[in-house]
């Protein structure tokens, strides 16, 4: 007994002694009502100071593992149901206990089945920002500023709707994009994904649920639409946005519960929908009275061209558009903050769902983000990030033009390019051939709503060093040519 | 033009000039291809320096609101669809567009319809911790330590399963409560609520879905069980936990998809289930092969008695218990972190649901919590918090014994007491009579699964000053006696 105690460096010694004794008690090595060695004695046995043992015993008494008898010493408390004492250890076959929703969530979980790449692999699969660009000092400053101003309030419960200063800031931010705020309100969520999931969970489904959207589109949206039980109709993309003729035809054929669009910087094609097309889309939506979910994805990361109003601005005083925004890709994805801007009656409903699902979004995330924005860092950071990503974007584009036998290349900004090869080419076969040479990317078929897109791929460049971009795309190009 | 510009103190002036011009462009006051005043001229008009205007113009050009013509000056860009330009502003009647789930979420949203109390009101409705106890300096230290060690990684995407160092810490923490970790795994969530919602969303429902639990029970659980479509059977509580005879009878009568228990420090009654009862409960669950969702609510905030093993420890190597833990009430609710400890096959499914719903829990929250724990603060903080809450608990109990004409008073720790009056007494009427005298509490009926409990109430004391506790309970007592 007591001869297997080992001190490590990472925690106070009395805590280690406490935990060591706890384990012995729980395991039953020290039994109920057994007298413990005196503090002096145990100090010698464990080679720690007597004071350390005194502290450990005090902790154990506080936690109910030990009780003291005046003038006699410390005794082991009757800890309940030690393992082995008729422990009813039954087995559940969990795979038969989970439902279709859970199974579908696993099936659609591409991330889980993604190729795990070691550091030597050149990976174009990520469209997360490059953390080397993060201005950590300003984040630190924001945190310290906010903690100094509000202290404990930040660490206590907040509001389901969100952190008020952040809501006010973002409302103003959206107003400057031309949004008419009258009759509208905002809900803060844990990023775009939670926002989208909450919105879709709240919508009435006529005829089982159907959504119209661009094809291809954001994979997370496809996944969450399916998990929420919606059928998806995808409309092909053109150079300047969705194909209007096809959109109109589809709207005539069938009723839709809502539309989902990414006009700003379309994921995965990188296409920015033209102002004219935005107006035409909204006219169609108005005619058919279809609520629009607008994904504001990365509209801050365009590198050229004039300002384009979001659909929710185009809709003026109308309340048909539900705008979902996030600074995840623009600033820091680790801060899980997104927002829904929509009709205030809808927001009122969504707020209750948010409260039921997760009470509220992390106040720390929200307040740090607010203070960071309030301190005027967004502008400075965007300038730096845009310059760097634009440089990388142009280099990646150049490499694609040099090496890839593509049919079409798209992407007007952001952190990735979209490549279409000849219709009969298969990018999954290409991926297999490339990954054995240490280069991976995302085959485009996952973004398609109809099983198409097997000849496409997405190249995320934000986290790939310049040299690797060149090397990687050259390998993809050579391999593609061999396969053709 | 340009005469309504006003400088405020809160932001850099060039940003204010930029935003002012943006608004004019979006509103159409400055029209496409119109020449802007020279920088010198606009500086004079707005009474700002020329350099300020130069910076503002550069920003506007970067954002695509303005373009420069070499040697000629700056021009307004063709900003899309200015309001008024055939803006298709259609209206959606959102109340008819939302579904039953959203409506039920609003209906069950007690928080939204809670009495809003101004500062003069003595409110016993909260069971949130007292933020005056928070050790902010240690939280600050944890943040700075972690940011120094991992920097940008914390701000980029993390893993759906959770932040590895935190998972490792919590696994060890649970092992020290006697849990056999073999075959088990952990998922980090945004607090207890998200964890519970995710678990319940994944469970197969036989015959439409039914859950057995204590009556009364945690309101959030009742709400989320209903929102997930489960019928709820509540079994009465006794002094030492659930009524075993009733539990056994109910289990014989009907099959249940799962059980939900709060053995540690039951909300709202404050009862700690005895070790003997825990064993008996688990034997019943094993016999009927019912998965158990164990809510570890506030087990760290018991003030007396020996250590009691959680059900998941009692189950030994069995995989039937899904344990949900959180430090929300113990430490900081603002850090939205909870965890699910369960069979690894189940966790694998839950991880995919978590990813689909919110990608991952805030890395900032997780890493600050981890570092705070790792720095050894939990023990110190718990000691301080326990001492203070115990003092308050005893004072509140004393006041109840002095003033309240109760039948039964329960609560062995934590941040609240539960009061039962005579069966025919109505605490909602009591609340109405008290609130006009500036005292509010939570009527207990909301915690009942069967519409009962109209004669009960919960008194949260954690955030009420000592004097107010005395004054408030005296008023409740006097009013109750008058109503009887």
PDB file of C-alpha atoms in Angstrom, chain A residues 127-283:
ATOM      1  CA  UNK A 127     -11.246  26.895 -46.492  1.00  0.00           C
ATOM      2  CA  UNK A 128     -10.529  27.979 -42.925  1.00  0.00           C
ATOM      3  CA  UNK A 129      -8.582  31.213 -42.567  1.00  0.00           C
ATOM      4  CA  UNK A 130      -4.827  31.239 -42.141  1.00  0.00           C
ATOM      5  CA  UNK A 131      -4.165  31.667 -38.427  1.00  0.00           C
ATOM      6  CA  UNK A 132      -0.820  33.289 -39.110  1.00  0.00           C
ATOM      7  CA  UNK A 133      -2.813  36.374 -40.141  1.00  0.00           C
ATOM      8  CA  UNK A 134      -4.726  36.605 -36.851  1.00  0.00           C
ATOM      9  CA  UNK A 135      -3.944  39.748 -34.878  1.00  0.00           C
ATOM     10  CA  UNK A 136      -3.740  38.054 -31.499  1.00  0.00           C
ATOM     11  CA  UNK A 137      -2.678  41.177 -29.632  1.00  0.00           C
ATOM     12  CA  UNK A 138      -5.909  42.908 -30.560  1.00  0.00           C
ATOM     13  CA  UNK A 139      -7.939  39.879 -29.494  1.00  0.00           C
ATOM     14  CA  UNK A 140      -6.087  39.873 -26.178  1.00  0.00           C
ATOM     15  CA  UNK A 141      -6.729  43.583 -25.805  1.00  0.00           C
ATOM     16  CA  UNK A 142     -10.425  43.088 -26.575  1.00  0.00           C
ATOM     17  CA  UNK A 143     -10.676  40.387 -23.920  1.00  0.00           C
ATOM     18  CA  UNK A 144      -8.870  42.426 -21.270  1.00  0.00           C
ATOM     19  CA  UNK A 145     -10.847  45.583 -22.113  1.00  0.00           C
ATOM     20  CA  UNK A 146     -14.127  43.790 -21.810  1.00  0.00           C
ATOM     21  CA  UNK A 147     -13.283  41.842 -18.646  1.00  0.00           C
ATOM     22  CA  UNK A 148     -12.109  45.099 -17.035  1.00  0.00           C
ATOM     23  CA  UNK A 149     -15.376  46.819 -17.963  1.00  0.00           C
ATOM     24  CA  UNK A 150     -17.892  44.111 -17.148  1.00  0.00           C
ATOM     25  CA  UNK A 151     -16.027  41.515 -15.133  1.00  0.00           C
ATOM     26  CA  UNK A 152     -18.141  38.730 -13.728  1.00  0.00           C
ATOM     27  CA  UNK A 153     -21.232  39.672 -15.732  1.00  0.00           C
ATOM     28  CA  UNK A 154     -19.566  38.153 -18.802  1.00  0.00           C
ATOM     29  CA  UNK A 155     -19.128  34.854 -16.997  1.00  0.00           C
ATOM     30  CA  UNK A 156     -22.693  34.597 -15.759  1.00  0.00           C
ATOM     31  CA  UNK A 157     -25.784  33.747 -17.763  1.00  0.00           C
ATOM     32  CA  UNK A 158     -26.544  35.956 -20.749  1.00  0.00           C
ATOM     33  CA  UNK A 159     -29.594  36.291 -22.965  1.00  0.00           C
ATOM     34  CA  UNK A 160     -30.849  33.802 -25.546  1.00  0.00           C
ATOM     35  CA  UNK A 161     -31.184  36.588 -28.097  1.00  0.00           C
ATOM     36  CA  UNK A 162     -27.552  37.509 -27.711  1.00  0.00           C
ATOM     37  CA  UNK A 163     -25.169  40.008 -26.169  1.00  0.00           C
ATOM     38  CA  UNK A 164     -26.817  43.409 -26.525  1.00  0.00           C
ATOM     39  CA  UNK A 165     -23.751  45.510 -27.497  1.00  0.00           C
ATOM     40  CA  UNK A 166     -22.928  42.988 -30.242  1.00  0.00           C
ATOM     41  CA  UNK A 167     -26.501  42.991 -31.556  1.00  0.00           C
ATOM     42  CA  UNK A 168     -26.475  46.794 -31.692  1.00  0.00           C
ATOM     43  CA  UNK A 169     -23.125  46.801 -33.473  1.00  0.00           C
ATOM     44  CA  UNK A 170     -24.238  44.220 -36.043  1.00  0.00           C
ATOM     45  CA  UNK A 171     -27.569  45.943 -36.691  1.00  0.00           C
ATOM     46  CA  UNK A 172     -25.657  49.104 -37.533  1.00  0.00           C
ATOM     47  CA  UNK A 173     -23.242  47.062 -39.614  1.00  0.00           C
ATOM     48  CA  UNK A 174     -26.123  45.580 -41.614  1.00  0.00           C
ATOM     49  CA  UNK A 175     -27.760  48.977 -41.971  1.00  0.00           C
ATOM     50  CA  UNK A 176     -24.586  50.180 -43.644  1.00  0.00           C
ATOM     51  CA  UNK A 177     -25.019  47.443 -46.203  1.00  0.00           C
ATOM     52  CA  UNK A 178     -28.271  49.145 -47.094  1.00  0.00           C
ATOM     53  CA  UNK A 179     -30.677  47.032 -45.059  1.00  0.00           C
ATOM     54  CA  UNK A 180     -33.916  48.684 -43.967  1.00  0.00           C
ATOM     55  CA  UNK A 181     -34.104  47.661 -40.300  1.00  0.00           C
ATOM     56  CA  UNK A 182     -37.726  48.634 -39.667  1.00  0.00           C
ATOM     57  CA  UNK A 183     -39.684  45.632 -38.375  1.00  0.00           C
ATOM     58  CA  UNK A 184     -36.522  43.542 -38.251  1.00  0.00           C
ATOM     59  CA  UNK A 185     -34.612  42.053 -35.357  1.00  0.00           C
ATOM     60  CA  UNK A 186     -31.526  39.931 -34.705  1.00  0.00           C
ATOM     61  CA  UNK A 187     -30.673  36.642 -33.006  1.00  0.00           C
ATOM     62  CA  UNK A 188     -27.078  35.726 -32.206  1.00  0.00           C
ATOM     63  CA  UNK A 189     -26.177  32.064 -32.728  1.00  0.00           C
ATOM     64  CA  UNK A 190     -23.186  29.761 -32.425  1.00  0.00           C
ATOM     65  CA  UNK A 191     -22.057  30.428 -35.984  1.00  0.00           C
ATOM     66  CA  UNK A 192     -23.794  30.080 -39.352  1.00  0.00           C
ATOM     67  CA  UNK A 193     -24.496  26.383 -38.892  1.00  0.00           C
ATOM     68  CA  UNK A 194     -26.580  26.742 -35.736  1.00  0.00           C
ATOM     69  CA  UNK A 195     -28.405  29.713 -37.251  1.00  0.00           C
ATOM     70  CA  UNK A 196     -29.304  27.755 -40.378  1.00  0.00           C
ATOM     71  CA  UNK A 197     -30.336  24.672 -38.404  1.00  0.00           C
ATOM     72  CA  UNK A 198     -32.580  26.733 -36.113  1.00  0.00           C
ATOM     73  CA  UNK A 199     -34.215  28.579 -39.012  1.00  0.00           C
ATOM     74  CA  UNK A 200     -34.891  25.388 -40.955  1.00  0.00           C
ATOM     75  CA  UNK A 201     -36.221  23.613 -37.863  1.00  0.00           C
ATOM     76  CA  UNK A 202     -38.825  26.355 -37.445  1.00  0.00           C
ATOM     77  CA  UNK A 203     -40.244  26.478 -40.986  1.00  0.00           C
ATOM     78  CA  UNK A 204     -43.593  24.986 -41.827  1.00  0.00           C
ATOM     79  CA  UNK A 205     -43.399  22.260 -44.462  1.00  0.00           C
ATOM     80  CA  UNK A 206     -46.095  22.096 -47.057  1.00  0.00           C
ATOM     81  CA  UNK A 207     -46.180  18.754 -48.850  1.00  0.00           C
ATOM     82  CA  UNK A 208     -43.346  17.324 -46.772  1.00  0.00           C
ATOM     83  CA  UNK A 209     -40.874  20.149 -47.146  1.00  0.00           C
ATOM     84  CA  UNK A 210     -39.040  21.431 -50.208  1.00  0.00           C
ATOM     85  CA  UNK A 211     -36.328  24.001 -50.742  1.00  0.00           C
ATOM     86  CA  UNK A 212     -34.977  25.561 -53.906  1.00  0.00           C
ATOM     87  CA  UNK A 213     -31.324  26.610 -54.091  1.00  0.00           C
ATOM     88  CA  UNK A 214     -28.272  27.009 -56.272  1.00  0.00           C
ATOM     89  CA  UNK A 215     -26.608  23.863 -57.613  1.00  0.00           C
ATOM     90  CA  UNK A 216     -23.915  23.239 -56.441  1.00  0.00           C
ATOM     91  CA  UNK A 217     -24.249  24.750 -52.988  1.00  0.00           C
ATOM     92  CA  UNK A 218     -22.752  24.845 -49.460  1.00  0.00           C
ATOM     93  CA  UNK A 219     -22.447  21.275 -48.189  1.00  0.00           C
ATOM     94  CA  UNK A 220     -23.451  22.115 -44.618  1.00  0.00           C
ATOM     95  CA  UNK A 221     -26.691  23.523 -45.998  1.00  0.00           C
ATOM     96  CA  UNK A 222     -27.386  20.360 -48.022  1.00  0.00           C
ATOM     97  CA  UNK A 223     -26.719  18.278 -44.912  1.00  0.00           C
ATOM     98  CA  UNK A 224     -28.912  20.348 -42.627  1.00  0.00           C
ATOM     99  CA  UNK A 225     -31.724  20.606 -45.144  1.00  0.00           C
ATOM    100  CA  UNK A 226     -31.762  16.819 -45.428  1.00  0.00           C
ATOM    101  CA  UNK A 227     -31.560  16.351 -41.644  1.00  0.00           C
ATOM    102  CA  UNK A 228     -34.515  18.711 -41.293  1.00  0.00           C
ATOM    103  CA  UNK A 229     -36.446  16.616 -43.786  1.00  0.00           C
ATOM    104  CA  UNK A 230     -36.478  18.935 -46.791  1.00  0.00           C
ATOM    105  CA  UNK A 231     -36.315  17.859 -50.427  1.00  0.00           C
ATOM    106  CA  UNK A 232     -33.795  19.930 -52.345  1.00  0.00           C
ATOM    107  CA  UNK A 233     -34.162  21.283 -55.867  1.00  0.00           C
ATOM    108  CA  UNK A 234     -30.915  22.708 -57.205  1.00  0.00           C
ATOM    109  CA  UNK A 235     -30.796  25.219 -60.062  1.00  0.00           C
ATOM    110  CA  UNK A 236     -27.611  25.399 -62.174  1.00  0.00           C
ATOM    111  CA  UNK A 237     -25.173  28.266 -61.776  1.00  0.00           C
ATOM    112  CA  UNK A 238     -23.984  30.557 -64.518  1.00  0.00           C
ATOM    113  CA  UNK A 239     -21.043  32.975 -64.576  1.00  0.00           C
ATOM    114  CA  UNK A 240     -23.087  35.742 -62.927  1.00  0.00           C
ATOM    115  CA  UNK A 241     -25.282  33.664 -60.614  1.00  0.00           C
ATOM    116  CA  UNK A 242     -28.189  31.272 -60.777  1.00  0.00           C
ATOM    117  CA  UNK A 243     -29.798  30.417 -64.144  1.00  0.00           C
ATOM    118  CA  UNK A 244     -32.934  32.574 -64.111  1.00  0.00           C
ATOM    119  CA  UNK A 245     -34.802  30.665 -66.798  1.00  0.00           C
ATOM    120  CA  UNK A 246     -34.386  27.409 -64.915  1.00  0.00           C
ATOM    121  CA  UNK A 247     -35.299  29.096 -61.652  1.00  0.00           C
ATOM    122  CA  UNK A 248     -38.489  30.490 -63.123  1.00  0.00           C
ATOM    123  CA  UNK A 249     -39.429  27.166 -64.676  1.00  0.00           C
ATOM    124  CA  UNK A 250     -38.925  25.315 -61.397  1.00  0.00           C
ATOM    125  CA  UNK A 251     -41.016  27.848 -59.506  1.00  0.00           C
ATOM    126  CA  UNK A 252     -43.884  27.366 -61.930  1.00  0.00           C
ATOM    127  CA  UNK A 253     -43.771  23.590 -61.619  1.00  0.00           C
ATOM    128  CA  UNK A 254     -43.880  23.260 -57.866  1.00  0.00           C
ATOM    129  CA  UNK A 255     -44.414  25.155 -54.612  1.00  0.00           C
ATOM    130  CA  UNK A 256     -41.409  25.631 -52.326  1.00  0.00           C
ATOM    131  CA  UNK A 257     -41.322  26.297 -48.591  1.00  0.00           C
ATOM    132  CA  UNK A 258     -38.307  28.515 -49.005  1.00  0.00           C
ATOM    133  CA  UNK A 259     -35.282  29.332 -51.107  1.00  0.00           C
ATOM    134  CA  UNK A 260     -31.662  29.259 -49.980  1.00  0.00           C
ATOM    135  CA  UNK A 261     -29.146  31.458 -51.805  1.00  0.00           C
ATOM    136  CA  UNK A 262     -25.488  32.404 -51.394  1.00  0.00           C
ATOM    137  CA  UNK A 263     -25.361  35.479 -53.624  1.00  0.00           C
ATOM    138  CA  UNK A 264     -22.336  37.135 -52.069  1.00  0.00           C
ATOM    139  CA  UNK A 265     -19.519  34.768 -52.645  1.00  0.00           C
ATOM    140  CA  UNK A 266     -20.982  31.471 -53.582  1.00  0.00           C
ATOM    141  CA  UNK A 267     -19.654  28.327 -51.964  1.00  0.00           C
ATOM    142  CA  UNK A 268     -18.231  26.300 -53.729  1.00  0.00           C
ATOM    143  CA  UNK A 269     -18.119  28.120 -57.093  1.00  0.00           C
ATOM    144  CA  UNK A 270     -16.910  31.472 -55.773  1.00  0.00           C
ATOM    145  CA  UNK A 271     -19.358  33.251 -58.088  1.00  0.00           C
ATOM    146  CA  UNK A 272     -20.727  36.654 -57.015  1.00  0.00           C
ATOM    147  CA  UNK A 273     -24.306  37.085 -58.214  1.00  0.00           C
ATOM    148  CA  UNK A 274     -24.599  40.261 -60.308  1.00  0.00           C
ATOM    149  CA  UNK A 275     -26.727  43.193 -59.114  1.00  0.00           C
ATOM    150  CA  UNK A 276     -29.135  42.668 -62.032  1.00  0.00           C
ATOM    151  CA  UNK A 277     -29.598  39.026 -61.213  1.00  0.00           C
ATOM    152  CA  UNK A 278     -30.171  39.809 -57.544  1.00  0.00           C
ATOM    153  CA  UNK A 279     -33.003  42.110 -58.487  1.00  0.00           C
ATOM    154  CA  UNK A 280     -34.467  39.544 -60.872  1.00  0.00           C
ATOM    155  CA  UNK A 281     -34.223  36.792 -58.226  1.00  0.00           C
ATOM    156  CA  UNK A 282     -36.030  38.949 -55.695  1.00  0.00           C
ATOM    157  CA  UNK A 283     -38.741  39.799 -58.200  1.00  0.00           C
TER     158      UNK A 283
END
